[in-house]
PDB file of C-alpha atoms in Angstrom:
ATOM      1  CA  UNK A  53     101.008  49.908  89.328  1.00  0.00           C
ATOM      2  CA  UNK A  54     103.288  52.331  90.840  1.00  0.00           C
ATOM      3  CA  UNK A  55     106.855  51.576  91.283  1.00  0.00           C
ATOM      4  CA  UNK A  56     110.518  51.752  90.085  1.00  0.00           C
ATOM      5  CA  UNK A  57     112.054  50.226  87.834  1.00  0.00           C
ATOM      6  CA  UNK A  58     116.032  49.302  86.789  1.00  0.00           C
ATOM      7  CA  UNK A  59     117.249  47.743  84.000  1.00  0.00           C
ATOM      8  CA  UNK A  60     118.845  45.353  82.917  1.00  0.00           C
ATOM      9  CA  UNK A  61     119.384  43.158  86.239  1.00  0.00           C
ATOM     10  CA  UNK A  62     122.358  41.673  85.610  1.00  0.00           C
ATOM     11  CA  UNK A  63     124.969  43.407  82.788  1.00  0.00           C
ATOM     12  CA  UNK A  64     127.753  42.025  81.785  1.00  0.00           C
ATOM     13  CA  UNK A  65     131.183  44.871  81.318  1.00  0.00           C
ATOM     14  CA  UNK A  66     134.385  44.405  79.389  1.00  0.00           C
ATOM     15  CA  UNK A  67     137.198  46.726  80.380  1.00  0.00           C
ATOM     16  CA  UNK A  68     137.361  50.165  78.579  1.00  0.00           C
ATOM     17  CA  UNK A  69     133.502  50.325  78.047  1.00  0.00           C
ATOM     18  CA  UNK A  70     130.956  52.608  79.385  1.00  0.00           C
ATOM     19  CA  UNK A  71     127.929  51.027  80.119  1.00  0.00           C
ATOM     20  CA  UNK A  72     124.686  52.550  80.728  1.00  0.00           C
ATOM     21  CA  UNK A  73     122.015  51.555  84.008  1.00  0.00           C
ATOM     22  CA  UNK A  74     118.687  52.671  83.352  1.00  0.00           C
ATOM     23  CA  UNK A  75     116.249  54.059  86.210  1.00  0.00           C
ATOM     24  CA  UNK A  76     112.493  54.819  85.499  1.00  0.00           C
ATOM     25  CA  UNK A  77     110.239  55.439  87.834  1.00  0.00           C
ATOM     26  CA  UNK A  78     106.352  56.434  87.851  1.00  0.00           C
ATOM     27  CA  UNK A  79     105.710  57.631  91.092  1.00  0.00           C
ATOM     28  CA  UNK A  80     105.713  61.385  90.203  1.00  0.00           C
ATOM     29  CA  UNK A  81     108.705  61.265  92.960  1.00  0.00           C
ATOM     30  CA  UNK A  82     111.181  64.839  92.368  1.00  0.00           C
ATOM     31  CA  UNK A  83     113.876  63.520  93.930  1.00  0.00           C
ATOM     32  CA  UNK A  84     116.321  60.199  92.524  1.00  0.00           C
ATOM     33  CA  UNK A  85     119.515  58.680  93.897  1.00  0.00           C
ATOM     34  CA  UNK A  86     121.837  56.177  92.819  1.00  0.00           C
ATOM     35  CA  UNK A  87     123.619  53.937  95.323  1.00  0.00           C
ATOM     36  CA  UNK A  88     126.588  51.299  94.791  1.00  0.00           C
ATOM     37  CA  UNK A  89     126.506  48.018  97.003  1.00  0.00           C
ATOM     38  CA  UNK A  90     129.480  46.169  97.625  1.00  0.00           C
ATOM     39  CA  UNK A  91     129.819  42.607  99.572  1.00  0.00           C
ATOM     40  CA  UNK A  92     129.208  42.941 103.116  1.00  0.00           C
ATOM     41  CA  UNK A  93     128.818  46.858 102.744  1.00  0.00           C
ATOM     42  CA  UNK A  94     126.473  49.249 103.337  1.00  0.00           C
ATOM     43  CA  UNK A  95     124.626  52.138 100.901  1.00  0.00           C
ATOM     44  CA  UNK A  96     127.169  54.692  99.005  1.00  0.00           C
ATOM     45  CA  UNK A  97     125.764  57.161  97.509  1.00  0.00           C
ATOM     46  CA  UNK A  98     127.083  58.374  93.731  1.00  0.00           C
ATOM     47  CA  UNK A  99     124.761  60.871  92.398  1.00  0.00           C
ATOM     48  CA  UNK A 100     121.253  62.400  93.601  1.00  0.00           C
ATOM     49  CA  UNK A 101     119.012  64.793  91.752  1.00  0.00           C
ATOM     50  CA  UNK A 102     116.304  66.984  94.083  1.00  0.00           C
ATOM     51  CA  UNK A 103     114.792  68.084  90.449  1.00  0.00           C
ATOM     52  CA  UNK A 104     114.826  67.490  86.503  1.00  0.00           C
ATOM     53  CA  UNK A 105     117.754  69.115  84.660  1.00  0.00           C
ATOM     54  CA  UNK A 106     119.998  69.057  88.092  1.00  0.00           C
ATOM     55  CA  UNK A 107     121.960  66.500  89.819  1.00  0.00           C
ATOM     56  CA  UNK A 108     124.931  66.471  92.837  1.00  0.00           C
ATOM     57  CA  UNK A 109     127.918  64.074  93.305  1.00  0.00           C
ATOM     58  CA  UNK A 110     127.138  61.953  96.502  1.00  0.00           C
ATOM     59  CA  UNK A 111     130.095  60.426  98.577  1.00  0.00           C
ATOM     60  CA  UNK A 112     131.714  57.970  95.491  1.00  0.00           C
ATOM     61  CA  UNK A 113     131.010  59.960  92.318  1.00  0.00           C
ATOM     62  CA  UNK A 114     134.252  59.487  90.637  1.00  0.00           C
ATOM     63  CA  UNK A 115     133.670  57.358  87.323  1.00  0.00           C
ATOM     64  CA  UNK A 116     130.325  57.974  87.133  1.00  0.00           C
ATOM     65  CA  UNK A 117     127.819  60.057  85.143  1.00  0.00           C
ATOM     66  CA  UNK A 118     124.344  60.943  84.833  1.00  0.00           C
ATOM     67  CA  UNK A 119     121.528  62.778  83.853  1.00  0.00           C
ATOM     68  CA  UNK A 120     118.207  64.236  84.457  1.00  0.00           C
ATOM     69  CA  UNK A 121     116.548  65.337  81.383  1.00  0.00           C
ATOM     70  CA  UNK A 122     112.886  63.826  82.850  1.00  0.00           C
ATOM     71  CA  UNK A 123     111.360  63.899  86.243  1.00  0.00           C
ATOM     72  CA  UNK A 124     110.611  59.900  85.623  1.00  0.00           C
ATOM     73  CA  UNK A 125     114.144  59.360  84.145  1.00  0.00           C
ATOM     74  CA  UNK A 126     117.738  58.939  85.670  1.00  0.00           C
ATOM     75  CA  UNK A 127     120.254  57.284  83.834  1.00  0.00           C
ATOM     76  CA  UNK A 128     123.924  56.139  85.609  1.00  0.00           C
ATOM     77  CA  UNK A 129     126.666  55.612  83.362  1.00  0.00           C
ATOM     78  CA  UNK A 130     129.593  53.802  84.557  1.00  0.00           C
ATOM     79  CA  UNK A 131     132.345  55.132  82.701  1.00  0.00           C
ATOM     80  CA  UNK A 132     135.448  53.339  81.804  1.00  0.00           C
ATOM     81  CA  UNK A 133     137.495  55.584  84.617  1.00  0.00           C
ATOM     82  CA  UNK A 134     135.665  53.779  87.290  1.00  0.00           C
ATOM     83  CA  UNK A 135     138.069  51.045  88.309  1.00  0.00           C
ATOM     84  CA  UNK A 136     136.930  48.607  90.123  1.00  0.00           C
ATOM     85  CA  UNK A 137     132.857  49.125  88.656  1.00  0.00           C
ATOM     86  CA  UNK A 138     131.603  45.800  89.496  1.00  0.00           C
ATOM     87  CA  UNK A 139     129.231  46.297  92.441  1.00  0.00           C
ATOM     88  CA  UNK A 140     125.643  45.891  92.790  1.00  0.00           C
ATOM     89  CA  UNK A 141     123.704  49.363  91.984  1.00  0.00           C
ATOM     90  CA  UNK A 142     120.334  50.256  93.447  1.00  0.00           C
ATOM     91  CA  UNK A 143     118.527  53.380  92.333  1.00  0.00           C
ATOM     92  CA  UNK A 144     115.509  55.057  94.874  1.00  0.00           C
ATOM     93  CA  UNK A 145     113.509  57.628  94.257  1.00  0.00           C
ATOM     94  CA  UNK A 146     111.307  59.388  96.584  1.00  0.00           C
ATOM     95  CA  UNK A 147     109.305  62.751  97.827  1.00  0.00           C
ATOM     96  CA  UNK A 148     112.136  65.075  98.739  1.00  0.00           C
ATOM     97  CA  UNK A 149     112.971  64.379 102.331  1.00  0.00           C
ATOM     98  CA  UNK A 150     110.339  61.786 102.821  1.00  0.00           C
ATOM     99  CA  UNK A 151     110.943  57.651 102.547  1.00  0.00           C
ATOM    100  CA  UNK A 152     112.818  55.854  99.759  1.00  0.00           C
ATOM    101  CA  UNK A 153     111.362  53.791  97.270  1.00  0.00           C
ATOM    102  CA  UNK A 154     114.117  51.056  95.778  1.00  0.00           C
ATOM    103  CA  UNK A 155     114.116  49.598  92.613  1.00  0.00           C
ATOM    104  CA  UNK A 156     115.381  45.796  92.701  1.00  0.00           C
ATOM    105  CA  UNK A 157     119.062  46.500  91.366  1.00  0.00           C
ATOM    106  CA  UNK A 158     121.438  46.398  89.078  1.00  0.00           C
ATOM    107  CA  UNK A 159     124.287  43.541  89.309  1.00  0.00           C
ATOM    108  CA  UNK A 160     127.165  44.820  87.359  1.00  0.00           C
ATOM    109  CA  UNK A 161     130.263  42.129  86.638  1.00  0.00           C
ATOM    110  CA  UNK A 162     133.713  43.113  84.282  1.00  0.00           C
ATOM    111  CA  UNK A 163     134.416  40.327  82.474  1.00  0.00           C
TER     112      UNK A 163
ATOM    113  CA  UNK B 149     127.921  66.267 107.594  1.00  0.00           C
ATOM    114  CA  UNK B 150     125.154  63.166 108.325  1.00  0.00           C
ATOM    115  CA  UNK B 151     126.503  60.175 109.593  1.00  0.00           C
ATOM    116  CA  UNK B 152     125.130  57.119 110.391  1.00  0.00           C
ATOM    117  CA  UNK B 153     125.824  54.199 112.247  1.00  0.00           C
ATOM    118  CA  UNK B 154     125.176  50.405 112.785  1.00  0.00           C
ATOM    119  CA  UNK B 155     127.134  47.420 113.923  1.00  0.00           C
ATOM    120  CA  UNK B 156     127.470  44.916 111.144  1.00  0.00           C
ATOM    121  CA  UNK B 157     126.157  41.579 111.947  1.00  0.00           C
ATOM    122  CA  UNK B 158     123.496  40.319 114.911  1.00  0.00           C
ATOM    123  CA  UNK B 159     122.900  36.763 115.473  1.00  0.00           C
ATOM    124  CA  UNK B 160     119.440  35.587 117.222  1.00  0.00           C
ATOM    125  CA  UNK B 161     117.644  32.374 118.084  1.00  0.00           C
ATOM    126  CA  UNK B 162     114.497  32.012 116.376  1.00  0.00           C
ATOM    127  CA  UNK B 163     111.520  33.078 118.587  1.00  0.00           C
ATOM    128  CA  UNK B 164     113.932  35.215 120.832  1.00  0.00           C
ATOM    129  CA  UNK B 165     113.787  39.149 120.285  1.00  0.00           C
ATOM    130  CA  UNK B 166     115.887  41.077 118.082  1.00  0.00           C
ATOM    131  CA  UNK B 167     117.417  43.550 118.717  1.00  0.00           C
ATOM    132  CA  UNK B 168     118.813  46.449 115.905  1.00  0.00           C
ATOM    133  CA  UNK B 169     120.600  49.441 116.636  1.00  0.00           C
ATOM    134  CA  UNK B 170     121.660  52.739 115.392  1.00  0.00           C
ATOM    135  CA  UNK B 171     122.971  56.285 116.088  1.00  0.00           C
ATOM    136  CA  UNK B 172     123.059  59.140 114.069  1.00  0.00           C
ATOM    137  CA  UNK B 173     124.891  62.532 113.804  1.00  0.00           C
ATOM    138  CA  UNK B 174     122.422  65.318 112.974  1.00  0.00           C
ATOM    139  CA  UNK B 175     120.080  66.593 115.093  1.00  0.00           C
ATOM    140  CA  UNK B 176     118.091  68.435 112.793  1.00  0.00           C
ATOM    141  CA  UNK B 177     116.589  65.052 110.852  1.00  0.00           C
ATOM    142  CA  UNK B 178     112.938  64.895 110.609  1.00  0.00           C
ATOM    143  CA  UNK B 179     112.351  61.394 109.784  1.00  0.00           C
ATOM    144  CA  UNK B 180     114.197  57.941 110.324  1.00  0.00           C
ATOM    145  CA  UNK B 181     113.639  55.109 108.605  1.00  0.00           C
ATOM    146  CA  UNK B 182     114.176  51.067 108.930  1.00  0.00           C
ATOM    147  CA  UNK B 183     114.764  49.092 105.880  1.00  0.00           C
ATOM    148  CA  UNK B 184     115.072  45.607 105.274  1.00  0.00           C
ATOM    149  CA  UNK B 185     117.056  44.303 102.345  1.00  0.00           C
ATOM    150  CA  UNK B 186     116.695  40.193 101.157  1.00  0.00           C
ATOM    151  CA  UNK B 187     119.312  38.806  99.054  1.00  0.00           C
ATOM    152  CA  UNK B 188     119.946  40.022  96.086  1.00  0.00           C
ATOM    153  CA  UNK B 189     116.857  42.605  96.074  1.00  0.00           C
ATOM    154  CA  UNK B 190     116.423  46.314  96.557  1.00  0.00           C
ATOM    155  CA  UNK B 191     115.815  47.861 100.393  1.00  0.00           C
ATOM    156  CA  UNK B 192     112.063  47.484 101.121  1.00  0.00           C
ATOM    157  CA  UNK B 193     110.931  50.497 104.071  1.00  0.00           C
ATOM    158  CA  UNK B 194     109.389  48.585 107.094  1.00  0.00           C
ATOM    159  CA  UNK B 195     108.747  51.436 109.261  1.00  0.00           C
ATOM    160  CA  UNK B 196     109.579  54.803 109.843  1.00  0.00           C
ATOM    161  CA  UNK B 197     109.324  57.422 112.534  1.00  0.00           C
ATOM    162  CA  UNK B 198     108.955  61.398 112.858  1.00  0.00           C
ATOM    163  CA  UNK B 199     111.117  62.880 115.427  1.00  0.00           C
ATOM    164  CA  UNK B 200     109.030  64.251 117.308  1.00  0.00           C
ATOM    165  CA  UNK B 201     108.206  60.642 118.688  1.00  0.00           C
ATOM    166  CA  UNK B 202     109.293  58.245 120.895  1.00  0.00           C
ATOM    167  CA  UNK B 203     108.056  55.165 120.047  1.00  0.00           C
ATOM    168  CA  UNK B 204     106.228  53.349 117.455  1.00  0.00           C
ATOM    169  CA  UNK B 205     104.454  50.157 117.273  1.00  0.00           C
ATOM    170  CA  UNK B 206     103.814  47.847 113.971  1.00  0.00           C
ATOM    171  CA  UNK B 207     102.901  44.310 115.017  1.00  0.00           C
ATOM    172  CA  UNK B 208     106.126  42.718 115.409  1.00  0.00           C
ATOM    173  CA  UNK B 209     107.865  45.770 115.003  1.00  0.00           C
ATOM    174  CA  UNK B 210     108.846  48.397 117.694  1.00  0.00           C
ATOM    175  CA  UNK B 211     110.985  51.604 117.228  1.00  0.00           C
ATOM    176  CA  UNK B 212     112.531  53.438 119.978  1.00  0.00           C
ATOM    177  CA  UNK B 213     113.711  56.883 119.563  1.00  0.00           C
ATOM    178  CA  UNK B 214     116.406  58.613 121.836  1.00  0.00           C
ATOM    179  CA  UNK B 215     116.947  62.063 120.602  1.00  0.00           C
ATOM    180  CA  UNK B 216     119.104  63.434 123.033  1.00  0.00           C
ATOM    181  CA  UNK B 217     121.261  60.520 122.314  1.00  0.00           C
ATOM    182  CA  UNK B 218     120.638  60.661 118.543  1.00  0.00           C
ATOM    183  CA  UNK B 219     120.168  56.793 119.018  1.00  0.00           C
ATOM    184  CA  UNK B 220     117.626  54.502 117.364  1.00  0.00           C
ATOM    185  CA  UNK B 221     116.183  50.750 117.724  1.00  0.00           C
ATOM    186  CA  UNK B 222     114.582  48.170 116.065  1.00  0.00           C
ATOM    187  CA  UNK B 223     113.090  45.445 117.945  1.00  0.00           C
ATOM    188  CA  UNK B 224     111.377  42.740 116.581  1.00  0.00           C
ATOM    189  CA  UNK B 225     109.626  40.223 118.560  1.00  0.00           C
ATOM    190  CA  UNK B 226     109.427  36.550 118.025  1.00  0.00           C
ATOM    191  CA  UNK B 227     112.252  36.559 115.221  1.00  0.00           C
ATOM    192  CA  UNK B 228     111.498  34.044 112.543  1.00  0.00           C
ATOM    193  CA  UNK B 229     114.107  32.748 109.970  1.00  0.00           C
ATOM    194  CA  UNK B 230     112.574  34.775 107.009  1.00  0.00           C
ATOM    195  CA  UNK B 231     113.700  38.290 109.027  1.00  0.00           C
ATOM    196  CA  UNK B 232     117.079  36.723 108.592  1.00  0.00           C
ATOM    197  CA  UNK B 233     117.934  40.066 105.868  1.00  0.00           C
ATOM    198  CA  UNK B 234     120.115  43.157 106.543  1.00  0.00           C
ATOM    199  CA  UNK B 235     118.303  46.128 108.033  1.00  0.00           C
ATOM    200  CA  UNK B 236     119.217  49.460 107.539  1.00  0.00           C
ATOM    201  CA  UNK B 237     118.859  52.722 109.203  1.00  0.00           C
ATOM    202  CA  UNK B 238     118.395  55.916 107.470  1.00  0.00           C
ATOM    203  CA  UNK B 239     117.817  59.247 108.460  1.00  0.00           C
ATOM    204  CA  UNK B 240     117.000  62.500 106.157  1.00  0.00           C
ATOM    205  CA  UNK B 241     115.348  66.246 107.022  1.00  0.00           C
ATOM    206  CA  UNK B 242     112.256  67.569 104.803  1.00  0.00           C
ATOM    207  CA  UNK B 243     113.400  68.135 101.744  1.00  0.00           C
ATOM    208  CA  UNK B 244     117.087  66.855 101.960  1.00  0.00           C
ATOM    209  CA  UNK B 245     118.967  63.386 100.669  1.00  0.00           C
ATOM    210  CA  UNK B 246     118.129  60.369 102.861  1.00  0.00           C
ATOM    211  CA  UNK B 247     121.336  58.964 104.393  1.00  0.00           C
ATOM    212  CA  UNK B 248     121.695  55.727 104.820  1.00  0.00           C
ATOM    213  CA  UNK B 249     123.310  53.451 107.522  1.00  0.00           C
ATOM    214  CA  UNK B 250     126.213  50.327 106.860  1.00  0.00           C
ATOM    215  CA  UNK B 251     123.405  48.140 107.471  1.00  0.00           C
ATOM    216  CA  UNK B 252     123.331  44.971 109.811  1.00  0.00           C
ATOM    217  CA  UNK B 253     123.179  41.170 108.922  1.00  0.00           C
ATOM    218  CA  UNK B 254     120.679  39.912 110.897  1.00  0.00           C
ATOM    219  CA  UNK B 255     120.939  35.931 111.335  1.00  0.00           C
ATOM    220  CA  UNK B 256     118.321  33.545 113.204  1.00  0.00           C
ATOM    221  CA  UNK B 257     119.286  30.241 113.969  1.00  0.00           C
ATOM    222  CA  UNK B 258     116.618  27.804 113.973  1.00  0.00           C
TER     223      UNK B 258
END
């Protein structure tokens, strides 16, 4: 079947580390976001990529990295500068300018 | 740049209408969205409609599009406790980012 997928669901931080939130997807989709989730909040977007080997800083990229080296692929690395990182994280993918297909998140704690 | 907005929290008896709303900023989007979003889980798209409409019916579902107001509603009829979830609005333009609303908490009382 069709879908997207994130991994792991829940991931555990200590303070200092990078940790790495995995996005795959097999919908032939171009374009991939990554959104962080806070209690009570809406949708902020970190990063989006229109098309492999590019990728633009949304509204809350600070402390965050990521890459897309394959259409199906886009990796978000929450770098030790982010400081306050724990947050729930929902990647999408979708046809450029057309509807947003979610994965079922990422729930990222420091301990 | 695109901005959209919701209020944060409705309440609604269950069996009574519901009623979601939300405005947006540019007038050039194409398409706007409604998704709903369960605990814990991703956003799922219920519905969506082109701009170029006014109104769209799915069952329980109705959309009403204002574009002069750049305002948009969800209504859906005969609320039942498992649409208690928090619905979001987002708008986007072919080939551009989709941007999202705050969302709403949507709450039916039994």
């Amino acid at each position: 079947d069709g879908g997207i997928t994130q991994s792991p669901k829940y991931l555990f931080r200590k303070e200092g580390q990078n940790v790495t939130l995995s996005c795959e997807q097999n919908l032939n989709h171009d374009a991939m976001y990554w959104y962080r989730q806070d209690p009570g909040q809406g949708l902020r977007l970190i990063y989006y990529s229109q098309i492999v080997n590019d990728f633009q800083k949304g509204d809350i990229a600070e402390g965050y990295s990521v890459s897309r080296e394959k259409k199906e692929s886009f990796p978000l690395t929450v770098t030790s500068a982010q400081k306050n990182p724990t947050a729930f994280y929902l990647c999408a993918s979708s046809i450029r300018g057309s509807e947003a297909f979610f994965g079922q998140g990422t729930r990222l704690t420091v301990v | 740049g695109e901005d959209v907005e919701q209020s944060l929290f409705l309440s609604v008896r269950e069996g009574d209408s519901s009623v979601i709303n939300c405005t947006y900023t540019d007038s050039s989007s194409t398409y706007l969205y409604w998704y709903k979003q369960e605990p814990g889980a991703g956003l799922q798209l219920l519905t969506y409609i082109f701009s170029n409409m006014d109104m769209k019916q799915d069952q329980r579902l109705t959309v009403l599009l204002n574009k002069k107001d750049k305002h948009l509603s969800l209504r859906i009829a005969d609320t039942q406790t498992g649409d208690s979830a928090i619905y979001f609005c987002a708008e986007s333009m072919s080939y551009q980012k989709v941007t999202f609303g705050t969302g709403t908490k949507l709450q039916v009382i039994p």
